[in-house]
Amino acid sequence: MRTQSVVVFLVLAAVGLARATEWWESGNYYQIYPRSFRDSDGDGIGDLNGVTEKLQYLKDIGFTGTWLSPIFKSPMVDFGYDISDFYQIHPDNGTMEDFERLMPRPRRLASRSSWTFVPNHSSDQSEWFKKSVDSDPQYKDYYIWHDGKINEETGEREPPSNWGSEFRYSAWEWNDVRQQYYLHQFAVQQPDLNYRNPVVVEEMKNIIRFWLAKGVSGFRIDAVPYLFEVDLDRYNQYPDEPLTNDAEACPDPDDHCYTQHIYTQDLPETIDMVYQWREVVDTFQAEHGGDKRLLLTEAYTSFENMMLYYGNGVRNGSHIPFNFDFLSNVNNASTAGTYVTHIKKWMDAMPEGVYANWVLGNHDNKRVASRFGVQRTDLINILLQTLPGHAITYNGEELGMTDVWISWEDTVDPPACNSDPEHYYDRSRDPARTPYQWDASSKAGFTSADHTWLPVSDDYKTKNALQQLRAPRSHLQIFNKLLRVRKEPSFRQGDLNIEAIDDDVIIYSRQKSDSDLYVIVLNLSGTAKTIDITKYFKLGSQAEVITTSLNSQHIDGDVVNPSAFVANPYVGTVLVAVN
Ligand code: NOJ
Ligand code: MG
């Protein structure tokens, strides 16, 4: 029996971890959504000084790096992802002096910060776009303009192609002044930059260099797949994209999924641009010294493309191409086998010398605790923190924050606002963006204002950071324990042996030779399971609980019998062999 189990185990070497020495390797990253993190000046919107104030808190939990959603000048149509000046801080977030005051602190706290770079589009309020509208010779071709086409039957002018916006409706918008359409793959107010113009390519590289010179440790690059569209020079007309033809999953012609984005996403030129940006950051480091500057890339794309964003064997790309394979394919209905399949898939496919990464939540998806079920909050955090490579946590997931229901009237997220009162909620990203819950005081200690840009969750009096820091057991205490244990050699550099023992239970070990053997047991189901762990791993007659979910019968430090281990419903447990 034991031999059989061992045979089906796949030993997944934690690629490259043996040489883990730099700050970012085996890193533990925290995504800060600054608007909702901490408001220092009482206007109901979070800001840079709020981040500065709370860095010690993040350091104490054990994060080694942060990435921040955009803080640059913006009309805030897409809450900072519509940038009107890539070289300025938006007043809601503070000033350049605030930024400069913050910058040395992450380094002192050994938790470096990466900043969002939004290269695909600017705001329609940027000087570049305004000048492009006016056909200023320098900016005329900064964006993608087209006359459109004449409908043969009606004689009317129409958009150049059927391309759809991520935020619904056509991706083409008519401009009366210029008498042409421009492309926007996101909101109407987010015109796509023209990457076939070398001046734009250089401008965007200069933006990277500008912020590197200000001391940023890296960039989270936004919306990468959309950079390039087909080259008009190769076609007489922008070609229509084929229909998805999936009446069940995507019946609405105004939705982005209605067409297949073969001419607007993941073009080879786009992947090449990421390699070029890697060269920019590597060159900067070679010239200026200091730590490696990181690229984290956001690309919801095919698995093959996610791997290509790492590099193509000849050229390097992103250090951390976000693992959206797991995020997109594993949910509260997934079996243990599905989890394991997606974990192995990433581990097996990674090119040489890179690290795996695990992302389960961000500001664009519903909250982890809501998606996987609140009972599984700790189990999911345990999984995220005990796999090899980088763990990336969205602010609030460590407290088990859940989605906040937001009425149609209070909804501010553009794709939801482009919808209707009946359908907006599924499309809305507001529920995962509400203010961070610091304590039980008014507005959860997020602000001194009596109004916040999105409502504070009703549960803040009982679910907040201060309460969880003080309680003997809490989601945050478990998280903190995980971050401490993942510094052990077996987690930093150890192999992963993982298996689904049935539809409900995932069991895996992390071990580096000559270091401790850790075994993690995750029971996804609502039924208790008694498991003989010794059938799978050499735990001996006793094992110690390093940490376990709040709803476990055990507490940290308990000694258990691995041959009859009870995995309570929805509980995750980290065990270590006791010699
Ligand atoms: C991805 C960002 O994460 C999202 O919030 C934004 O709306 C789009 N890119 C457009 O920039
Ligand atoms: Mg584009």
Coordinates of N, CA, C and O and ligand atoms in Angstrom, one line a residue, residues 78 81 118 121 167 186 190 220 222-223 298 363-364 429 433, ligand 1:
D78 N -11.2 54.7 -13.3 CA -10.9 53.3 -13.0 C -10.0 53.2 -11.7 O -9.1 52.4 -11.6
Y81 N -6.2 53.3 -12.4 CA -5.7 52.6 -13.6 C -5.9 53.4 -14.9 O -5.7 52.9 -15.9
V118 N 1.2 51.0 -15.6 CA 0.0 50.8 -16.4 C 0.4 51.2 -17.8 O 0.2 52.3 -18.2
H121 N -2.6 51.8 -21.5 CA -3.4 52.9 -21.8 C -3.1 54.1 -20.8 O -2.5 53.9 -19.8
F167 N -14.7 46.3 -20.5 CA -15.7 46.8 -19.6 C -17.1 46.9 -20.3 O -17.9 47.8 -20.0
F186 N -10.2 49.0 -22.4 CA -10.9 49.1 -21.1 C -12.0 50.2 -21.2 O -12.7 50.3 -22.2
Q190 N -10.0 55.3 -21.1 CA -8.7 54.7 -21.1 C -8.2 54.4 -22.5 O -8.1 53.2 -22.8
R220 N 4.6 46.1 -10.8 CA 3.6 45.2 -11.2 C 3.0 45.8 -12.4 O 2.5 46.9 -12.5
D222 N 0.6 46.2 -15.4 CA -0.9 46.0 -15.6 C -1.3 45.6 -17.0 O -0.7 46.0 -18.0
A223 N -2.3 44.7 -17.1 CA -3.0 44.4 -18.3 C -2.0 44.2 -19.5 O -2.2 44.7 -20.6
E298 N 0.8 41.1 -14.8 CA -0.7 40.7 -14.7 C -1.1 40.3 -16.1 O -1.3 41.1 -17.0
H363 N -7.5 42.8 -6.2 CA -8.6 43.8 -6.2 C -9.6 43.6 -7.4 O -10.5 44.4 -7.5
D364 N -9.3 42.6 -8.3 CA -10.2 42.4 -9.4 C -11.1 41.2 -9.3 O -11.9 40.9 -10.2
R429 N -16.3 44.9 -9.0 CA -15.1 44.6 -8.2 C -15.1 45.3 -6.9 O -14.2 45.2 -6.1
R433 N -13.1 45.6 -2.5 CA -12.2 46.8 -2.4 C -12.6 47.7 -1.2 O -12.1 48.8 -1.2
Ligands
NOJ1 C1 -6.1 45.4 -14.5 C2 -6.3 46.0 -13.2 O1 -5.9 45.2 -12.2 C3 -7.7 46.5 -13.1 O2 -8.1 46.9 -11.9 C4 -7.9 47.5 -14.2 O3 -9.3 47.9 -14.3 C5 -7.5 47.1 -15.6 N1 -6.2 46.3 -15.5 C6 -7.3 48.2 -16.5 O4 -6.1 48.9 -16.2

